[in-house]
Tab-separated table of C-alpha atoms in Angstrom:
chain	number	residue	atom	x	y	z
A	712	MET	CA	-134.149	189.165	3.224
A	713	GLY	CA	-132.122	186.987	5.716
A	714	ALA	CA	-135.270	185.981	7.791
A	715	ILE	CA	-137.098	185.460	4.502
A	716	MET	CA	-134.269	183.253	3.295
A	717	MET	CA	-134.138	181.210	6.453
A	718	VAL	CA	-137.776	180.265	6.253
A	719	GLY	CA	-136.862	179.183	2.629
A	720	CYS	CA	-134.781	176.913	4.062
A	721	ALA	CA	-136.384	175.852	7.147
A	722	SER	CA	-139.731	174.906	4.693
A	723	TRP	CA	-137.587	173.147	2.520
A	724	ARG	CA	-135.425	170.992	5.081
A	725	GLY	CA	-138.982	169.819	6.054
A	726	PRO	CA	-139.699	168.011	2.483
A	727	ARG	CA	-136.028	167.347	1.752
A	728	ARG	CA	-136.014	165.327	4.749
A	729	ALA	CA	-139.164	163.523	4.465
A	730	PHE	CA	-137.844	162.541	0.644
A	731	LEU	CA	-134.960	161.060	1.675
A	732	LEU	CA	-136.575	159.735	4.307
A	733	GLY	CA	-138.438	158.161	1.468
A	734	LEU	CA	-135.933	156.905	-1.119
A	735	ALA	CA	-134.599	155.225	2.198
A	736	ALA	CA	-137.413	153.408	3.350
A	737	MET	CA	-137.848	152.440	-0.305
A	738	GLY	CA	-134.711	151.473	-0.575
A	739	ALA	CA	-134.851	148.966	2.679
A	740	LEU	CA	-138.200	147.839	1.836
A	741	GLY	CA	-136.511	146.728	-1.529
A	742	VAL	CA	-134.398	144.779	-0.020
A	743	THR	CA	-136.299	143.456	2.195
A	744	LEU	CA	-138.951	142.287	-0.722
A	745	ASP	CA	-135.720	140.894	-2.775
A	746	GLN	CA	-134.437	139.094	0.410
A	747	TRP	CA	-138.002	137.478	0.729
A	748	ARG	CA	-138.289	136.719	-2.861
A	749	ARG	CA	-135.032	134.749	-2.813
A	750	TRP	CA	-136.303	133.161	0.225
A	751	LEU	CA	-138.880	131.941	-1.406
A	752	ALA	CA	-136.730	131.220	-4.275
A	753	ARG	CA	-134.467	128.493	-2.322
A	754	ARG	CA	-137.888	127.138	-1.071
A	755	ALA	CA	-139.414	126.713	-4.761
A	756	PHE	CA	-136.391	124.842	-6.116
A	757	SER	CA	-134.399	122.671	-4.052
A	758	LEU	CA	-131.413	120.675	-6.422
A	759	PRO	CA	-131.655	116.720	-5.990
A	760	SER	CA	-130.468	113.981	-3.370
A	761	PRO	CA	-128.622	111.603	-5.259
A	762	ASP	CA	-130.920	109.591	-6.750
A	763	ALA	CA	-131.226	107.114	-10.262
A	764	SER	CA	-133.382	109.215	-12.138
A	765	ARG	CA	-131.446	112.770	-11.773
A	766	TRP	CA	-129.015	113.452	-14.669
A	767	ALA	CA	-127.223	116.662	-15.628
A	768	LEU	CA	-125.536	117.147	-18.990
A	769	VAL	CA	-122.587	119.857	-19.260
A	770	THR	CA	-121.053	120.036	-22.657
A	771	GLY	CA	-117.575	121.569	-23.174
A	772	ALA	CA	-116.690	119.447	-19.825
A	773	SER	CA	-113.284	118.816	-20.197
A	774	SER	CA	-111.760	121.345	-18.489
A	775	GLY	CA	-112.783	124.778	-16.779
A	776	ILE	CA	-115.999	126.111	-16.049
A	777	GLY	CA	-117.673	122.510	-17.715
A	778	ARG	CA	-114.761	120.564	-15.647
A	779	ALA	CA	-115.734	122.650	-12.790
A	780	TYR	CA	-119.723	122.308	-13.175
A	781	ALA	CA	-119.528	118.177	-13.900
A	782	VAL	CA	-117.982	118.296	-10.653
A	783	ALA	CA	-120.450	120.115	-8.360
A	784	LEU	CA	-122.849	118.332	-10.178
A	785	ALA	CA	-121.664	115.568	-9.459
A	786	ALA	CA	-121.341	116.526	-5.849
A	787	LEU	CA	-124.698	117.467	-5.321
A	788	GLY	CA	-126.356	114.014	-6.575
A	789	TYR	CA	-126.476	114.024	-10.199
A	790	HIS	CA	-124.936	111.555	-12.563
A	791	VAL	CA	-123.666	113.589	-15.093
A	792	ILE	CA	-123.509	113.393	-19.313
A	793	LEU	CA	-119.957	114.558	-19.990
A	794	VAL	CA	-119.798	116.153	-23.622
A	795	ALA	CA	-116.564	117.743	-25.199
A	796	ARG	CA	-114.390	116.692	-28.260
A	797	ARG	CA	-111.661	115.866	-26.452
A	798	TRP	CA	-111.727	111.880	-25.292
A	799	GLU	CA	-108.748	111.392	-23.454
A	800	ARG	CA	-109.481	114.376	-21.100
A	801	LEU	CA	-113.156	113.116	-20.601
A	802	GLU	CA	-112.187	110.315	-19.515
A	803	ALA	CA	-110.347	111.700	-17.531
A	804	VAL	CA	-112.733	114.146	-15.626
A	805	ALA	CA	-115.438	110.944	-16.129
A	806	ALA	CA	-112.787	108.905	-13.526
A	807	GLN	CA	-111.923	111.682	-11.394
A	808	ILE	CA	-115.799	112.266	-10.621
A	809	SER	CA	-116.363	107.900	-9.879
A	810	GLU	CA	-113.613	107.709	-7.552
A	811	ALA	CA	-115.000	110.815	-5.511
A	812	TYR	CA	-118.432	110.508	-6.409
A	813	PRO	CA	-121.360	107.779	-6.370
A	814	VAL	CA	-122.870	108.597	-9.369
A	815	ASP	CA	-122.390	107.436	-12.990
A	816	THR	CA	-120.849	109.116	-15.700
A	817	VAL	CA	-121.552	108.635	-19.597
A	818	THR	CA	-118.628	110.606	-22.203
A	819	LEU	CA	-119.579	111.724	-25.071
A	820	CYS	CA	-116.959	112.645	-27.547
A	821	ALA	CA	-118.832	115.135	-30.223
A	822	ASP	CA	-117.827	118.633	-31.992
A	823	LEU	CA	-121.056	121.016	-32.034
A	824	THR	CA	-119.193	123.390	-34.476
A	825	THR	CA	-120.879	120.500	-37.001
A	826	PRO	CA	-124.340	118.820	-37.565
A	827	GLU	CA	-123.526	115.652	-36.486
A	828	GLY	CA	-121.963	116.215	-33.517
A	829	ILE	CA	-125.055	118.396	-32.447
A	830	GLU	CA	-127.396	115.432	-33.667
A	831	ALA	CA	-125.197	113.137	-31.498
A	832	VAL	CA	-126.246	115.048	-28.347
A	833	GLU	CA	-130.135	116.078	-29.039
A	834	GLU	CA	-129.964	112.032	-29.362
A	835	ILE	CA	-128.599	111.349	-25.894
A	836	ILE	CA	-130.460	114.423	-24.393
A	837	ARG	CA	-133.598	112.732	-25.594
A	838	ALA	CA	-133.105	109.124	-24.535
A	839	THR	CA	-131.977	110.047	-21.244
A	840	ASP	CA	-134.625	110.105	-18.384
A	841	GLY	CA	-134.394	112.138	-15.757
A	842	LEU	CA	-132.401	114.393	-17.289
A	843	SER	CA	-132.634	117.241	-15.205
A	844	PHE	CA	-129.757	120.094	-15.899
A	845	LEU	CA	-128.348	121.606	-19.031
A	846	VAL	CA	-124.975	123.216	-19.474
A	847	ASN	CA	-124.875	124.692	-22.765
A	848	ASN	CA	-120.543	125.911	-21.967
A	849	ALA	CA	-118.421	124.898	-25.291
A	850	GLY	CA	-117.231	127.950	-27.027
A	851	PHE	CA	-113.922	129.707	-27.975
A	852	GLY	CA	-112.704	132.716	-28.099
A	853	LEU	CA	-112.066	134.583	-31.884
A	854	SER	CA	-109.741	137.279	-32.111
A	855	GLY	CA	-109.329	139.899	-35.127
A	856	PRO	CA	-110.848	142.618	-37.394
A	857	PHE	CA	-114.341	141.591	-38.504
A	858	ALA	CA	-113.420	141.968	-42.166
A	859	THR	CA	-110.260	139.987	-41.983
A	860	VAL	CA	-111.137	137.039	-39.461
A	861	ASP	CA	-111.120	133.447	-40.387
A	862	PHE	CA	-114.882	133.494	-41.989
A	863	GLU	CA	-115.334	129.691	-41.416
A	864	ARG	CA	-114.269	130.611	-37.639
A	865	VAL	CA	-117.119	133.059	-37.449
A	866	LEU	CA	-119.659	130.329	-39.207
A	867	ASP	CA	-117.827	127.837	-36.443
A	868	MET	CA	-118.478	130.426	-33.443
A	869	VAL	CA	-122.416	131.157	-34.456
A	870	GLN	CA	-122.629	127.059	-35.037
A	871	LEU	CA	-121.808	126.827	-31.380
A	872	HIS	CA	-122.445	129.096	-29.265
A	873	ILE	CA	-126.194	129.865	-30.480
A	874	VAL	CA	-127.595	127.218	-33.122
A	875	ALA	CA	-125.823	124.128	-30.266
A	876	THR	CA	-127.565	126.136	-27.400
A	877	MET	CA	-130.419	126.759	-29.048
A	878	ARG	CA	-131.248	122.958	-30.344
A	879	LEU	CA	-129.395	121.384	-26.953
A	880	THR	CA	-132.160	123.489	-25.159
A	881	ARG	CA	-135.411	122.527	-27.289
A	882	ALA	CA	-134.268	119.415	-26.669
A	883	ALA	CA	-134.364	119.214	-22.785
A	884	LEU	CA	-136.787	121.034	-22.190
A	885	PRO	CA	-140.008	118.802	-22.963
A	886	GLY	CA	-138.996	116.461	-20.451
A	887	MET	CA	-138.303	119.049	-17.947
A	888	LEU	CA	-141.651	120.696	-18.238
A	889	ALA	CA	-143.085	117.611	-18.121
A	890	ARG	CA	-141.474	116.164	-14.806
A	891	HIS	CA	-142.309	120.372	-13.969
A	892	HIS	CA	-138.263	120.254	-12.807
A	893	GLY	CA	-135.304	121.522	-14.506
A	894	ALA	CA	-132.544	124.339	-14.785
A	895	ILE	CA	-131.079	125.336	-18.230
A	896	VAL	CA	-127.306	127.566	-18.044
A	897	ASN	CA	-126.377	129.103	-20.983
A	898	VAL	CA	-122.698	130.161	-20.428
A	899	SER	CA	-122.815	133.964	-21.493
A	900	SER	CA	-119.954	136.616	-20.355
A	901	LEU	CA	-119.644	139.784	-18.483
A	902	VAL	CA	-118.264	141.253	-22.439
A	903	THR	CA	-121.987	141.552	-23.250
A	904	HIS	CA	-122.180	144.519	-21.138
A	905	TYR	CA	-119.070	146.287	-23.068
A	906	PRO	CA	-118.894	146.634	-27.087
A	907	LEU	CA	-114.811	145.340	-27.685
A	908	PRO	CA	-113.399	145.732	-30.755
A	909	GLY	CA	-111.782	142.470	-32.274
A	910	GLN	CA	-114.153	140.146	-30.549
A	911	ALA	CA	-117.149	141.333	-32.629
A	912	THR	CA	-118.314	138.022	-33.598
A	913	TYR	CA	-117.877	136.514	-30.182
A	914	VAL	CA	-119.204	139.337	-28.658
A	915	ALA	CA	-122.287	139.070	-30.024
A	916	THR	CA	-122.527	135.504	-29.974
A	917	LYS	CA	-122.625	135.442	-26.027
A	918	CYS	CA	-125.047	138.665	-26.157
A	919	TYR	CA	-127.241	136.488	-28.021
A	920	LEU	CA	-127.166	134.286	-25.001
A	921	ARG	CA	-128.146	136.662	-22.595
A	922	ALA	CA	-131.051	137.847	-24.485
A	923	PHE	CA	-132.504	134.297	-25.480
A	924	THR	CA	-131.814	133.459	-21.688
A	925	GLU	CA	-133.457	135.940	-20.197
A	926	ALA	CA	-136.515	135.475	-22.572
A	927	LEU	CA	-136.440	131.660	-21.999
A	928	HIS	CA	-136.692	132.792	-17.918
A	929	GLN	CA	-139.703	135.106	-18.663
A	930	GLU	CA	-141.162	131.841	-20.783
A	931	LEU	CA	-140.427	129.400	-17.822
A	932	LEU	CA	-141.987	131.146	-14.662
A	933	GLY	CA	-144.233	129.041	-13.107
A	934	THR	CA	-143.437	125.780	-14.542
A	935	GLY	CA	-140.599	124.447	-12.109
A	936	VAL	CA	-137.851	124.953	-14.598
A	937	ARG	CA	-135.309	127.720	-14.765
A	938	ALA	CA	-132.491	129.458	-17.139
A	939	GLN	CA	-129.662	131.302	-16.218
A	940	ALA	CA	-127.383	133.275	-17.888
A	941	LEU	CA	-124.027	132.794	-16.467
A	942	CYS	CA	-122.336	136.019	-17.140
A	943	PRO	CA	-118.669	135.320	-15.830
A	944	GLY	CA	-115.501	138.124	-15.861
A	945	LEU	CA	-112.091	137.124	-16.433
A	946	VAL	CA	-111.295	133.025	-15.096
A	947	ARG	CA	-108.603	130.899	-15.000
A	948	THR	CA	-108.551	128.321	-17.624
A	949	GLU	CA	-106.496	126.567	-20.377
A	950	PHE	CA	-107.041	129.265	-22.825
A	951	GLN	CA	-106.520	132.269	-20.595
A	952	ALA	CA	-103.264	130.344	-19.673
A	953	SER	CA	-102.355	129.578	-23.184
A	954	ALA	CA	-103.209	133.543	-24.759
A	955	GLY	CA	-100.639	134.631	-21.896
A	956	ILE	CA	-103.667	136.554	-20.919
A	957	GLN	CA	-102.630	135.858	-17.485
A	958	ARG	CA	-99.623	137.218	-17.234
A	959	ARG	CA	-100.908	140.503	-18.602
A	960	LEU	CA	-103.858	141.536	-16.302
A	961	PRO	CA	-103.240	141.549	-12.602
A	962	SER	CA	-103.988	138.413	-10.190
A	963	PHE	CA	-106.782	139.854	-8.303
A	964	LEU	CA	-108.752	140.625	-11.472
A	965	TRP	CA	-109.199	136.176	-11.946
A	966	LEU	CA	-111.210	134.072	-10.565
A	967	SER	CA	-111.386	130.368	-10.471
A	968	PRO	CA	-113.907	127.851	-12.167
A	969	GLU	CA	-115.048	126.880	-8.968
A	970	PHE	CA	-115.582	129.788	-7.568
A	971	VAL	CA	-117.702	130.708	-10.433
A	972	VAL	CA	-119.654	127.149	-10.780
A	973	GLN	CA	-120.544	127.490	-6.523
A	974	ARG	CA	-121.978	131.071	-7.322
A	975	SER	CA	-124.039	130.312	-10.277
A	976	LEU	CA	-125.530	127.330	-7.935
A	977	ARG	CA	-125.939	129.641	-5.697
A	978	HIS	CA	-127.930	132.730	-7.743
A	979	LEU	CA	-129.992	129.482	-9.980
A	980	ALA	CA	-131.162	128.261	-6.403
A	981	GLU	CA	-132.030	132.371	-5.579
A	982	ASP	CA	-133.967	132.636	-9.253
A	983	ARG	CA	-131.146	134.869	-10.309
A	984	VAL	CA	-131.474	134.985	-14.163
A	985	LEU	CA	-128.010	136.617	-14.994
A	986	SER	CA	-125.453	135.239	-13.001
A	987	VAL	CA	-122.144	137.769	-12.420
A	988	PRO	CA	-119.590	136.154	-10.329
A	989	GLY	CA	-117.897	138.352	-8.310
A	990	ILE	CA	-118.692	141.688	-6.474
A	991	GLY	CA	-116.120	143.816	-8.375
A	992	TYR	CA	-117.687	142.334	-11.638
A	993	ARG	CA	-121.012	142.745	-10.564
A	994	MET	CA	-120.305	146.334	-10.185
A	995	LEU	CA	-118.758	146.143	-13.497
A	996	ALA	CA	-121.935	145.107	-14.339
A	997	GLY	CA	-123.852	147.393	-12.885
A	998	LEU	CA	-122.519	150.432	-14.358
A	999	ALA	CA	-122.779	149.324	-17.684
A	1000	GLY	CA	-125.899	149.781	-17.431
A	1001	VAL	CA	-125.886	153.733	-16.642
A	1002	MET	CA	-122.888	154.654	-18.323
A	1003	PRO	CA	-122.761	157.125	-21.736
A	1004	ARG	CA	-121.955	154.537	-24.295
A	1005	SER	CA	-119.599	156.841	-24.975
A	1006	LEU	CA	-117.653	155.601	-22.063
A	1007	LEU	CA	-118.218	151.703	-22.945
A	1008	TYR	CA	-116.936	152.648	-26.097
A	1009	LEU	CA	-113.633	153.790	-24.028
A	1010	ILE	CA	-113.494	151.261	-22.503
A	1011	GLY	CA	-113.940	148.463	-25.274
A	1012	ASN	CA	-111.069	149.635	-26.976
A	1013	ARG	CA	-108.861	149.748	-23.537
A	1014	PHE	CA	-109.695	145.802	-23.548
A	1015	GLY	CA	-110.200	145.193	-27.415
A	1016	MET	CA	-107.977	144.761	-30.045
A	1017	SER	CA	-105.399	147.247	-28.270
A	1018	LYS	CA	-104.715	144.882	-26.021
A	1019	GLY	CA	-103.373	142.817	-28.513
A	1020	CYS	CA	-105.565	139.458	-26.847
A	1021	ASP	CA	-105.316	136.373	-28.611
A	1022	GLY	CA	-108.784	135.379	-28.162
A	1023	SER	CA	-111.820	136.631	-25.778
A	1024	PRO	CA	-109.983	138.582	-22.699
A	1025	MET	CA	-113.273	137.290	-20.946
A	1026	ARG	CA	-115.568	134.529	-20.856
């Protein structure tokens, strides 16, 4: 019996070793192919040198991720159109950019929760020859049970996160497609992987942005135009600070807007449709795809309404 078992074990070791070696080889091949794809993507898509024809438009540009994106794009040579509701903040960001970089700046004070505000931005998009980069960043958080939260604010959120993004993207695409070059970044959130009670509308609108961008990315393959859904976790912004969230969570969880934007640009050059800055947050996003739904709900309950956050706990 012992001899039979030894033979059986020996006969199993061979196929098992071959199987494991095969898995390792497939993994190595996958990594190699992914690196090769990213190298080709970087070769095929380049961010511009300064010239008179490259323009970028950033919504929510007065602070946080929007401001960081405006500064980063100006550093890359883009002339920038800054859109936000706060005029003084817009002018301050424009002045900072003009002092630091040899690019033009345009400011537009617009409320994208209103049809008039969206139309004003659509008009400037269509009037700007050479608009090559669009960042749909404007957004806000809304906390509370869906049954009792201010429904006008719910509608404002849908208008801002979904309707404005669709309309501005639709306005920008024809010119980009005609020039065979361009990029659209829609700021979504890591919360698209984790359902958060008390954040139902916020999570739903950010899920829409992610799904919309992934589908759009596939539509744009081969056109020279790229689309990315930026899905950051916790980001140090004025909103988070005013809500007191930064004081309640460990400092190592927080990312700076500048870090988030630099990773977004790097991932865009690699043609990654989903950008999740920070290795810890990438792991969380990956784990969400294999976790049982019951565990996702437990995590959501831990960081949703039970945290008592006034607004979105993640961007």
